[in-house]
Coordinates of N, CA and C in Angstrom, one line a residue:
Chain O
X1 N -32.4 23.1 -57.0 CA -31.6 24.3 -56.5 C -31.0 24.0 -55.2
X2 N -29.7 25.2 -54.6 CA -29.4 24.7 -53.9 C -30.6 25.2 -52.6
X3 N -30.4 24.2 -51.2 CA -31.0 23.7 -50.1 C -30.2 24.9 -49.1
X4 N -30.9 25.4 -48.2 CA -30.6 26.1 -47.0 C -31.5 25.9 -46.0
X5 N -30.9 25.1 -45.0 CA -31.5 24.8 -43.7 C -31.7 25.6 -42.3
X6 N -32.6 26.4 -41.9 CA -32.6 27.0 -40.9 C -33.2 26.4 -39.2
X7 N -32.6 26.4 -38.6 CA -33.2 26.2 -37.3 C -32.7 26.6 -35.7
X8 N -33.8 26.6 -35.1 CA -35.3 26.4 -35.2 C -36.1 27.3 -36.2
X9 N -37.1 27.0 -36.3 CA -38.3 27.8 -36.9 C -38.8 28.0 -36.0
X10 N -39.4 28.0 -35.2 CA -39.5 28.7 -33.8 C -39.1 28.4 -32.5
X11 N -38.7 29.9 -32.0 CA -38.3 29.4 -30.4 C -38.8 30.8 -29.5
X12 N -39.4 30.4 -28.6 CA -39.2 31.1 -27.1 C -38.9 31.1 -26.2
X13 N -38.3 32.0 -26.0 CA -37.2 32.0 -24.7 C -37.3 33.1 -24.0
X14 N -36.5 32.9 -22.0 CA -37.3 34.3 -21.2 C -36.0 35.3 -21.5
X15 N -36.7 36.5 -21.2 CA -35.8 37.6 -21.3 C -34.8 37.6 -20.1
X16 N -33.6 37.8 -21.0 CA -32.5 37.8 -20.4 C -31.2 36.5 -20.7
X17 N -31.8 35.5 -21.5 CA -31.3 34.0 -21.9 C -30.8 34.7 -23.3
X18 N -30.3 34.1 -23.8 CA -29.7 33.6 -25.1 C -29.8 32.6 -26.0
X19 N -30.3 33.3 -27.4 CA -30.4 31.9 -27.8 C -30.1 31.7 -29.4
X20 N -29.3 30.3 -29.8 CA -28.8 29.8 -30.9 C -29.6 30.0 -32.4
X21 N -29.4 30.6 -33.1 CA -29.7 30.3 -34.2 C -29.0 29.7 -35.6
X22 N -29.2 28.4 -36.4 CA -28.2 28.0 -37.2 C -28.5 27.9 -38.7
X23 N -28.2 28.2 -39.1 CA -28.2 28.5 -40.7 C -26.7 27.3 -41.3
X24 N -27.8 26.5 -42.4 CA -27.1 25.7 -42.7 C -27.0 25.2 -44.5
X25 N -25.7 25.4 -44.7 CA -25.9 24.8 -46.3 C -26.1 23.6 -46.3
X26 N -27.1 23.0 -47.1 CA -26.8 21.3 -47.0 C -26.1 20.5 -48.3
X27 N -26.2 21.2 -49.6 CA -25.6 20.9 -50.6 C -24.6 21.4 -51.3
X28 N -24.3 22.6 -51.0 CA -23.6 23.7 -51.1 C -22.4 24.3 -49.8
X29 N -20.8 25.5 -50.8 CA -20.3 25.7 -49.7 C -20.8 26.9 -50.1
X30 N -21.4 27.4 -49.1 CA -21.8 29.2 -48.9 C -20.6 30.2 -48.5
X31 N -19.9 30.7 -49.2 CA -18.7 31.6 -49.9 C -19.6 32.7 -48.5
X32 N -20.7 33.3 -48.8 CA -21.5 34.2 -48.2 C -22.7 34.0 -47.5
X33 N -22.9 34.3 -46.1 CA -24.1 34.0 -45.6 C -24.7 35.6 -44.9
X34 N -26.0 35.5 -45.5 CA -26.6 37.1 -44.8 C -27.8 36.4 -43.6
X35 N -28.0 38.0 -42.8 CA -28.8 37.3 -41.7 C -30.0 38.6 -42.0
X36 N -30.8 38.5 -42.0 CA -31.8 39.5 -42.1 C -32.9 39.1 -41.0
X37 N -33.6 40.5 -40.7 CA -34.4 40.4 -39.9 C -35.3 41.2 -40.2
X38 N -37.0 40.6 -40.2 CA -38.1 41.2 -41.2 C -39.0 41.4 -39.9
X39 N -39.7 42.4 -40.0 CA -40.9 42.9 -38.9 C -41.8 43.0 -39.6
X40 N -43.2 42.0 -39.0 CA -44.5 42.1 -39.6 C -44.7 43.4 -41.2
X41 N -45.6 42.4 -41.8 CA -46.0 43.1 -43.3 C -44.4 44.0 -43.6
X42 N -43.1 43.8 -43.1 CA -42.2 45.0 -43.8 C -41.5 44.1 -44.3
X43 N -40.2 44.6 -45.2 CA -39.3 43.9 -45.9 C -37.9 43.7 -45.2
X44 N -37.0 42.6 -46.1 CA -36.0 42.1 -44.9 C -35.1 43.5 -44.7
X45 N -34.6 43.0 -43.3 CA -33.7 44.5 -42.9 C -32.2 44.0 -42.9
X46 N -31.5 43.6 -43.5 CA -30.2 43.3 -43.4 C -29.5 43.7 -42.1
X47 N -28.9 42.6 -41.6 CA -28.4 42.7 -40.2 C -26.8 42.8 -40.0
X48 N -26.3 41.8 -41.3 CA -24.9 41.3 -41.3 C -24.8 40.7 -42.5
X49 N -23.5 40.7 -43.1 CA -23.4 39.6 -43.8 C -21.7 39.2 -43.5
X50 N -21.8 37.9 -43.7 CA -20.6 37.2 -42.9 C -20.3 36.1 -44.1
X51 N -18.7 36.3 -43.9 CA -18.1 35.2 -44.8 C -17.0 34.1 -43.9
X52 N -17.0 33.0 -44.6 CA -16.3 32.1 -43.6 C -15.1 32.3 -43.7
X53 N -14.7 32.0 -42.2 CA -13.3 32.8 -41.7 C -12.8 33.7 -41.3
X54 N -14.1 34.5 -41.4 CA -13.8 36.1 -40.9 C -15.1 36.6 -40.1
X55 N -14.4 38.0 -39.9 CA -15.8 38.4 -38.8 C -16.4 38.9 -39.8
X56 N -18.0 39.3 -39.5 CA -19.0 39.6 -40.1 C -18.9 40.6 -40.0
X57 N -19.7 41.5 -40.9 CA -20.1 42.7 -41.5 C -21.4 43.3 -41.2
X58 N -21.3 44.3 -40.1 CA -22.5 44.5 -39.6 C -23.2 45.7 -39.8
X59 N -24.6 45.6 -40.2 CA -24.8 46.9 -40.8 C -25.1 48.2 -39.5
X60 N -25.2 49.3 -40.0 CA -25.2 50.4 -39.0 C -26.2 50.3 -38.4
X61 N -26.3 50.4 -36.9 CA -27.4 50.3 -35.9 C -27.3 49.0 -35.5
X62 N -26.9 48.2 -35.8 CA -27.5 46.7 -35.4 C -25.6 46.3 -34.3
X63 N -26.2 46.3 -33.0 CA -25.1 45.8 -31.9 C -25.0 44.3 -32.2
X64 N -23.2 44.3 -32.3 CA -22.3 43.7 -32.8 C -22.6 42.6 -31.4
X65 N -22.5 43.2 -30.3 CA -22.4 42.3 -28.7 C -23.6 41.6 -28.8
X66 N -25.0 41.9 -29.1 CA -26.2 41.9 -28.9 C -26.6 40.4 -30.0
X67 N -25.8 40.9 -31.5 CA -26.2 40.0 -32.1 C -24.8 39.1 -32.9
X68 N -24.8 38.5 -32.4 CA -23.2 37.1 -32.5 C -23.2 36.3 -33.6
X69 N -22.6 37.1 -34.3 CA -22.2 35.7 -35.8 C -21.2 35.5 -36.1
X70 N -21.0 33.8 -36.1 CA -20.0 33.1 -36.1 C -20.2 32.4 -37.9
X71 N -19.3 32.3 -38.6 CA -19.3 31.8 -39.9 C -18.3 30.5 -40.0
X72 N -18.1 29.8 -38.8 CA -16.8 28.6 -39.1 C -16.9 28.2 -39.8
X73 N -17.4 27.8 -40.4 CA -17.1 26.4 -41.9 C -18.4 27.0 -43.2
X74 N -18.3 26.7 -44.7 CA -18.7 27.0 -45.0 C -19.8 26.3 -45.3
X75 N -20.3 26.0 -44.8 CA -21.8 25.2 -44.3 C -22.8 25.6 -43.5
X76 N -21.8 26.5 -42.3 CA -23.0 27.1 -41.0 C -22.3 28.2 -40.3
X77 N -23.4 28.5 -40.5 CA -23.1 30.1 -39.5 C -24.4 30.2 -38.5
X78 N -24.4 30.9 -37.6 CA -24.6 31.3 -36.4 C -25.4 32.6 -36.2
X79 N -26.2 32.6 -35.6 CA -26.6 34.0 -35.2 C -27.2 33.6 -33.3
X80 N -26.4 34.0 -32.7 CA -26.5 34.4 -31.2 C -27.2 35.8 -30.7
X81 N -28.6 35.6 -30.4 CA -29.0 36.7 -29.5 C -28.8 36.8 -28.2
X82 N -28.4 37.7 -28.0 CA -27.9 37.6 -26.7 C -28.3 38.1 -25.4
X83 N -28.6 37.9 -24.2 CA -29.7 39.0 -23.2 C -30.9 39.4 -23.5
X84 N -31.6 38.4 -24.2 CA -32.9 38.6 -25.5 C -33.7 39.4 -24.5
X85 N -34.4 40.4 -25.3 CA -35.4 41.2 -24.2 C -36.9 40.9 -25.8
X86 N -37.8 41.6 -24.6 CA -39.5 41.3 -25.7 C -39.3 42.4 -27.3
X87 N -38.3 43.2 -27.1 CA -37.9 44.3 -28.6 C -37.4 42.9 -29.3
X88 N -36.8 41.8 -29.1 CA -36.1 41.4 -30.1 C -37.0 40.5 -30.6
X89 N -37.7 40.2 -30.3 CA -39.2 39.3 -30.7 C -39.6 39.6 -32.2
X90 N -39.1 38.3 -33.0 CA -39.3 38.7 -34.8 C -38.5 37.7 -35.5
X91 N -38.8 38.2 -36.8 CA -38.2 36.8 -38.0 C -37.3 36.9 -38.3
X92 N -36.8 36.1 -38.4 CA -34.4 36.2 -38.3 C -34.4 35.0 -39.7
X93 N -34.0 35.6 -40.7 CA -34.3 34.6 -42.0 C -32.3 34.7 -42.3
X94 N -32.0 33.6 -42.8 CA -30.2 33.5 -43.5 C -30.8 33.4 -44.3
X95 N -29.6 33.7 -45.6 CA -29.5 33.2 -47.0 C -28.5 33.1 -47.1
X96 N -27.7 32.3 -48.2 CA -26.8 32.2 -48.6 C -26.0 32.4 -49.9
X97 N -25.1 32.4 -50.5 CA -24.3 32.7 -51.3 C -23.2 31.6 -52.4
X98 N -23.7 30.9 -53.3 CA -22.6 29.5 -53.8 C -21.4 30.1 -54.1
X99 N -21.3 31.6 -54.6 CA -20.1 31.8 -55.3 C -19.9 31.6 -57.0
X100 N -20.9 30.3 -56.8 CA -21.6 30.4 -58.3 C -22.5 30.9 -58.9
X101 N -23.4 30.8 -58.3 CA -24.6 31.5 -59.1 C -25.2 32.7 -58.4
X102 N -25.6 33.8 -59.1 CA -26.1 34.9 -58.3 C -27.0 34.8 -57.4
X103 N -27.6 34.1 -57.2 CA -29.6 34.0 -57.0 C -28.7 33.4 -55.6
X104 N -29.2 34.5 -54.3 CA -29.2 34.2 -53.1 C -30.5 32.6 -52.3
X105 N -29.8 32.0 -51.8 CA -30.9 31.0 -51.2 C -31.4 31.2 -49.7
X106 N -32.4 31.0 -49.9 CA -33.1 31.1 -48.1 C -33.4 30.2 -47.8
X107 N -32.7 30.5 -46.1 CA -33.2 29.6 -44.7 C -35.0 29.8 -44.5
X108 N -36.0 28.8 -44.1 CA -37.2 29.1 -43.7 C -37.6 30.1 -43.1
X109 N -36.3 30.6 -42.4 CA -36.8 31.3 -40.9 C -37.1 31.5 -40.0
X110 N -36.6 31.8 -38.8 CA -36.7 31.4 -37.0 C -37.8 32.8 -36.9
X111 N -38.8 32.4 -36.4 CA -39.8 33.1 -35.7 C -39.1 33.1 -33.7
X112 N -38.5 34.1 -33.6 CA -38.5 34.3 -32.3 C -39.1 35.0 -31.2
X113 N -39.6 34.6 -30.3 CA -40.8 35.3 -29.1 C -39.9 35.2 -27.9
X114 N -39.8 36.3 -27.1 CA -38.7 36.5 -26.1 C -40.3 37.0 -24.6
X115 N -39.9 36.0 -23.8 CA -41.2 36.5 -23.0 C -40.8 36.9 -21.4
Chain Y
X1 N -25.7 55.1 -52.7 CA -26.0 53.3 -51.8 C -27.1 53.3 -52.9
X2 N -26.7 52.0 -53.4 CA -27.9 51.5 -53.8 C -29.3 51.3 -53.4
X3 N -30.3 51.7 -54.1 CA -31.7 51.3 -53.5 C -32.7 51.0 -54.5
X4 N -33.9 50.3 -53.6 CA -34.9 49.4 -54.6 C -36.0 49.7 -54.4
X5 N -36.9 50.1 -55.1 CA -38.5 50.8 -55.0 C -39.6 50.2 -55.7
X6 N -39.9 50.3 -54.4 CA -42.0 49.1 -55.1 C -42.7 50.7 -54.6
X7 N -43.0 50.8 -55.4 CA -44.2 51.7 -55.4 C -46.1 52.1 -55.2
X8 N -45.7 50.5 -55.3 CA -47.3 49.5 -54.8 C -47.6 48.7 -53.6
X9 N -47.4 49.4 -52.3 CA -47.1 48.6 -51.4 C -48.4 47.4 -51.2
X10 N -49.6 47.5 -52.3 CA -51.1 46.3 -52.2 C -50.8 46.7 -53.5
X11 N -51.5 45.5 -54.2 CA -52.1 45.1 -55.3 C -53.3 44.1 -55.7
X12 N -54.3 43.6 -56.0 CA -55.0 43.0 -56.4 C -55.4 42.8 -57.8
X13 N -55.5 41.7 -58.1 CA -55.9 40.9 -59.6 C -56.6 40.0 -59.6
X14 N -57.6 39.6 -60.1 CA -58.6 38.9 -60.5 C -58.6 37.7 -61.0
X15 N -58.3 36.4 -60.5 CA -58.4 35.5 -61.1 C -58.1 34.9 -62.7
X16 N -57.1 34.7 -63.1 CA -56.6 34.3 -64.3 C -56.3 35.9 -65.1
X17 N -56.2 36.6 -64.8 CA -55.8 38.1 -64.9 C -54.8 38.1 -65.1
X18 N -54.4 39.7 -65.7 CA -52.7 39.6 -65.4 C -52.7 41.0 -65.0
X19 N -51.6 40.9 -63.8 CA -51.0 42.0 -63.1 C -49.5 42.3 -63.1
X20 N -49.3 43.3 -63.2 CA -47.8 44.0 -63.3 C -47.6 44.9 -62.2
X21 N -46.3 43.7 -61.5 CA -45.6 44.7 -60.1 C -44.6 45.8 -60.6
X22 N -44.2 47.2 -60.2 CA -43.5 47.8 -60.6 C -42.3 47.7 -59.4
X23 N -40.9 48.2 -60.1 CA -39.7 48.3 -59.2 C -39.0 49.3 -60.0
X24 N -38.2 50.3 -59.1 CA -37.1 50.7 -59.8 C -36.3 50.9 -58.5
X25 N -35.0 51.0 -59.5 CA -33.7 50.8 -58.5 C -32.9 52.3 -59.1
X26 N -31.9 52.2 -58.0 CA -30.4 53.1 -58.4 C -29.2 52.4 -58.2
X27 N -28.3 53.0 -58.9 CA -27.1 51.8 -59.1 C -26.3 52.6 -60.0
X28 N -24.8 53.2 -59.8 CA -23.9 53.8 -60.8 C -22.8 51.8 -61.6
X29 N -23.5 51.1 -60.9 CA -22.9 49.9 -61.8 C -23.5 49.4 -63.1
X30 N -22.6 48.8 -63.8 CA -23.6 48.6 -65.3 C -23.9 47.1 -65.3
X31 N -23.4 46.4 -64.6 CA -23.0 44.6 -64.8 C -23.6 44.2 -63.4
X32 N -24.8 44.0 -63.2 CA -25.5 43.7 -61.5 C -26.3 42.6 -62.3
X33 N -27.4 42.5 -61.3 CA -28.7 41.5 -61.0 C -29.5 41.9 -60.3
X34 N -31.0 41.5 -61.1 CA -32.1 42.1 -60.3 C -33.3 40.8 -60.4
X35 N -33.6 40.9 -59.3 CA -34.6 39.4 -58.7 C -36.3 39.9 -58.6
X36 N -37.0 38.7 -58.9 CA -38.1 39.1 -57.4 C -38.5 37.9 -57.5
X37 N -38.2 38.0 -56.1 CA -38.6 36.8 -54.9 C -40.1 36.8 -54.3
X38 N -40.6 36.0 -54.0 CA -42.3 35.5 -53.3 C -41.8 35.8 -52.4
X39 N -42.9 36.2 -51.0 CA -42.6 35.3 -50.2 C -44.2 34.8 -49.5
X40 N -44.3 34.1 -49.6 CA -45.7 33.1 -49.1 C -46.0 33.7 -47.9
X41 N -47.3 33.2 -47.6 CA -47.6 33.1 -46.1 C -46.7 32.6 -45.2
X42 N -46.3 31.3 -45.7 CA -45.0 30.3 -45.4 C -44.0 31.6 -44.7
X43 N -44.0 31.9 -45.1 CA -42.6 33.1 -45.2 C -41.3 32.6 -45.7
X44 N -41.5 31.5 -46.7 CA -40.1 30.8 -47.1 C -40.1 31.5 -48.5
X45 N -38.4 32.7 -48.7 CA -38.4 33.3 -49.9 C -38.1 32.0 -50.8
X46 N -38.7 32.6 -52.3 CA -38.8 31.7 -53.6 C -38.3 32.6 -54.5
X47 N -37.0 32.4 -55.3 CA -37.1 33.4 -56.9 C -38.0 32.5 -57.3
X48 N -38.6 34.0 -58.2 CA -39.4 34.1 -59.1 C -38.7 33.9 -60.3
X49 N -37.8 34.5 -60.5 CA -37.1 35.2 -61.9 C -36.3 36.0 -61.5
X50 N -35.1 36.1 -62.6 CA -33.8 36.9 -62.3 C -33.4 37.2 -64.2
X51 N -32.6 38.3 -63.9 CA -32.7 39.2 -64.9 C -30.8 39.5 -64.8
X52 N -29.9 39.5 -66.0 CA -29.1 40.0 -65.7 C -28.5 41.3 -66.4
X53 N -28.2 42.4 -66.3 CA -27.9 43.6 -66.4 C -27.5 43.3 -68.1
X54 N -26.6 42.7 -68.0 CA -26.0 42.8 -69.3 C -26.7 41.9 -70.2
X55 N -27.9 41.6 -70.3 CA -28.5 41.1 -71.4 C -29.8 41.5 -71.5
X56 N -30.1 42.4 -72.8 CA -31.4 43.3 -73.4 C -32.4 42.5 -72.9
X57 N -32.6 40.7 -73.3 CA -33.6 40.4 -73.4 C -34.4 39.9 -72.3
X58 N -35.6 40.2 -72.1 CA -36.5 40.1 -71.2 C -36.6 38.7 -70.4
X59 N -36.4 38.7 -69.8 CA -36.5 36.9 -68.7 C -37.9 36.7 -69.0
X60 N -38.0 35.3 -69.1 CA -39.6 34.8 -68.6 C -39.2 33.3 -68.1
X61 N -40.5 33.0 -67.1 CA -40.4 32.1 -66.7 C -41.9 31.6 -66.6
X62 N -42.2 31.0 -67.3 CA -43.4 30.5 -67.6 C -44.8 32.0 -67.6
X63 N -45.2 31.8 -66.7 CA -46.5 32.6 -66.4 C -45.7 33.8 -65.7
X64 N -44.5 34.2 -66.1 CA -43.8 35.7 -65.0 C -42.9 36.0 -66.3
X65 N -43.2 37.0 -66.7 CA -42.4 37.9 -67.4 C -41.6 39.1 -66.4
X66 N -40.7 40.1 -67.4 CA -40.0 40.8 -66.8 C -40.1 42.3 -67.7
X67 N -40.4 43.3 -67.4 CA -39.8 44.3 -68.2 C -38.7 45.1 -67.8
X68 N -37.9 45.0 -68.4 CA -36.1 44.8 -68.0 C -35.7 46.5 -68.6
X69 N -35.7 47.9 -68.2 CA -35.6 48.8 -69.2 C -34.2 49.5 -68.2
X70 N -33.1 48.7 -69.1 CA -31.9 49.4 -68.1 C -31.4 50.9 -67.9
X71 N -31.8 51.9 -68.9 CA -31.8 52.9 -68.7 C -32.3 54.1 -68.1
X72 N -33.8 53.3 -67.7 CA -34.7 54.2 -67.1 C -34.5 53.2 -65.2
X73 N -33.5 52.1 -65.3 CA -33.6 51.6 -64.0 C -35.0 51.0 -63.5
X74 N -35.6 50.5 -64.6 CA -36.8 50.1 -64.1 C -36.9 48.3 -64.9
X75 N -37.7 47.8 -63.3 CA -37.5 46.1 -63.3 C -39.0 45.8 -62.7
X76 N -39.9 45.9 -63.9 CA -41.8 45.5 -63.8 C -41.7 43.9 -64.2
X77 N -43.0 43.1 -62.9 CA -42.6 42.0 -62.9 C -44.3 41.9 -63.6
X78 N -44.6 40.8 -64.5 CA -46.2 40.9 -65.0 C -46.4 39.2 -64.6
X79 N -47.3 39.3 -64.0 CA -47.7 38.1 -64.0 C -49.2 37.5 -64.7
X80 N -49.2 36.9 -65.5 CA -50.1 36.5 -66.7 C -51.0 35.3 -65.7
X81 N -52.2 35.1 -66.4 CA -53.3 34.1 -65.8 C -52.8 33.8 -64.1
X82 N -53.0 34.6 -63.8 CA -53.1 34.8 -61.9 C -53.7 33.5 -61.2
X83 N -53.1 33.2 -60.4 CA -53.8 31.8 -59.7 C -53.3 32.3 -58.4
X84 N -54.8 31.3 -57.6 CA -54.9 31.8 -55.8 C -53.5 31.6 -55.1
X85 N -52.8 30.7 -55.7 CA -51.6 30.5 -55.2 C -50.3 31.8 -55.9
X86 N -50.6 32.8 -56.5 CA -49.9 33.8 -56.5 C -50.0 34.3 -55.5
X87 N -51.0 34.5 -54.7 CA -51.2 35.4 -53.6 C -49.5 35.4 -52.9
X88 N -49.1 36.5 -52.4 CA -47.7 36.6 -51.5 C -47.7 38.1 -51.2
X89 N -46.3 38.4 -50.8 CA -45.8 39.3 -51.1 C -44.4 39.3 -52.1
X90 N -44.3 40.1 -52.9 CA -43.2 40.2 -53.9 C -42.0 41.4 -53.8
X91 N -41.1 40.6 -53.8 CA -39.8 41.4 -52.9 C -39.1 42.1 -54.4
X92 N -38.6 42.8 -55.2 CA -37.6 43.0 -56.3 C -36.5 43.4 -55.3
X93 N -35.6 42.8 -56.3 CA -34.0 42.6 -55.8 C -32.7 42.9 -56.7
X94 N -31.8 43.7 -55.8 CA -30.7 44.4 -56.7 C -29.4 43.7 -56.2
X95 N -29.0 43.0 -57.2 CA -27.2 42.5 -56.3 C -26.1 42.6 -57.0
X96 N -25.5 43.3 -56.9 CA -23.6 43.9 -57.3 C -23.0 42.9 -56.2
X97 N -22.2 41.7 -56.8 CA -21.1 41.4 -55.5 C -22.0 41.0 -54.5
X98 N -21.4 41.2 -53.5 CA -22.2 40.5 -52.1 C -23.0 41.5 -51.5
X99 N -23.1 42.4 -52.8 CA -24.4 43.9 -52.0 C -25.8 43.0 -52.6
X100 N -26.6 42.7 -51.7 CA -28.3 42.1 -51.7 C -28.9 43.6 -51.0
X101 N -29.7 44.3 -52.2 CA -30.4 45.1 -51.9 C -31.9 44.8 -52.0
X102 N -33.1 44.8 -51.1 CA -34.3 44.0 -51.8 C -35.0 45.5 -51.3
X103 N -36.2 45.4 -51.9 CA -37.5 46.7 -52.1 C -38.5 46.3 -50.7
X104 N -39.0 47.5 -50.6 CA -40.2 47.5 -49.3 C -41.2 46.6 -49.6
X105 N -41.4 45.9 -51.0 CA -42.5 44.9 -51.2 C -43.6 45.0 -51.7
X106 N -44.2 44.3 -52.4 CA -45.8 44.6 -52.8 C -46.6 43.4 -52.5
X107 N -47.5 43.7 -51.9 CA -48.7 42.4 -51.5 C -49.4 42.3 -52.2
X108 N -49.3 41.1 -52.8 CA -50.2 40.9 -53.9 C -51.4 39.7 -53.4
X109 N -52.7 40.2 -53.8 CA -53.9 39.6 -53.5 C -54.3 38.9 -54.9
X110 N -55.2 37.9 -54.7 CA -55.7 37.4 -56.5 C -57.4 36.9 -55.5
X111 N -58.0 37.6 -56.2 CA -59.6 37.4 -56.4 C -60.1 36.5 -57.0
X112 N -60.7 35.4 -55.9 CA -61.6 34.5 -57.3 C -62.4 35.1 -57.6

């Protein structure tokens, strides 16, 4: 199947810093990349979904300033947190989209701890 | 707006057992997809099995069936002879287009 590369799988960083997250196709061009973010025992929360070339699609409540996705090429997209404070502390998982086949692929997932 | 319902947020099964996760969805589309995804301790999602609207007949995939009943909107995942490595949680999943709708989840336990 196809491969989706995420990294880091973990990072902490101090509040107030920013920091990179990259979601990567390795076999595949990802037509569509989603960014979800899951809070202990709950299910993913859809944050954005972003297609290459354009700006992302961000769902209601979630600050467009706050959280930065870039989709340049169809291989990698971006998720930038930005002024990270200890609320943003949690699991930030991509998936992706072939265009071909329905069945979304997932990134491992960045465990992020903001201290 | 579409949405996806686990009804079972725990479950446990017994060792070579079989257990059946429930899901039902809403959706005015007739031509979609409905998933369910692991997700391990790992936290790395896995399809299980995918199902597509427009075909009566029931998915399986080895030891994971599906009861597929498009009228009543309901997508039950059974899992036959349970092994410790079922243990996860189990996500069902609704997708029209680039709409990824997934369910609040069921955790599933397996008992030796």
């Amino acid at each position: 199947g196809a491969v989706v590369s995420q990294h880091p799988s973990r990072v902490i960083c101090k509040s107030g810093t920013s920091v990179k997250i990259e979601c990567r196709s390795l076999d595949f061009q990802a037509t569509t990349m989603f960014w979800y973010r899951q809070f202990p025992k709950q299910s993913l929360m859809l944050m954005a979904t972003s297609n290459e070339g354009s700006k992302a699609t961000y769902e209601q409540g979630v600050e467009k300033d706050k959280f930065l996705i870039n989709h340049a090429s169809l291989t990698l997209s971006t998720l930038t947190v930005t002024s990270a404070h200890p609320e943003d502390s949690s699991f930030y998982i991509c998936s992706a989209l072939t265009g071909v086949s329905t069945e979304a692929f997932f990134g491992q997932g960045t465990r992020l701890t903001v201290v | 707006a579409q949405t996806v319902t686990q009804s079972q947020p725990e479950m446990s099964v017994q060792e070579a057992e079989t257990v059946t996760l429930s899901c039902t969805y809403d959706t005015s589309e007739s031509d979609y997809y409905l998933f369910w995804y692991k997700q391990p301790p790992s936290r790395q999602m896995i399809l299980v099995i995918r199902q597509e609207a427009y075909k009566q007949q029931n998915a399986t995939e080895n030891r994971f069936s599906v009861n597929f009943q498009k009228a009543a909107k309901s997508f039950s995942l059974k899992i036959s002879d349970s092994q410790l490595g079922d243990a996860a949680m189990y996500f069902c999943a609704y997708n029209y287009g680039q709409n990824f709708v997934f369910g609040p989840g069921t955790r599933l336990s397996v008992l030796p």
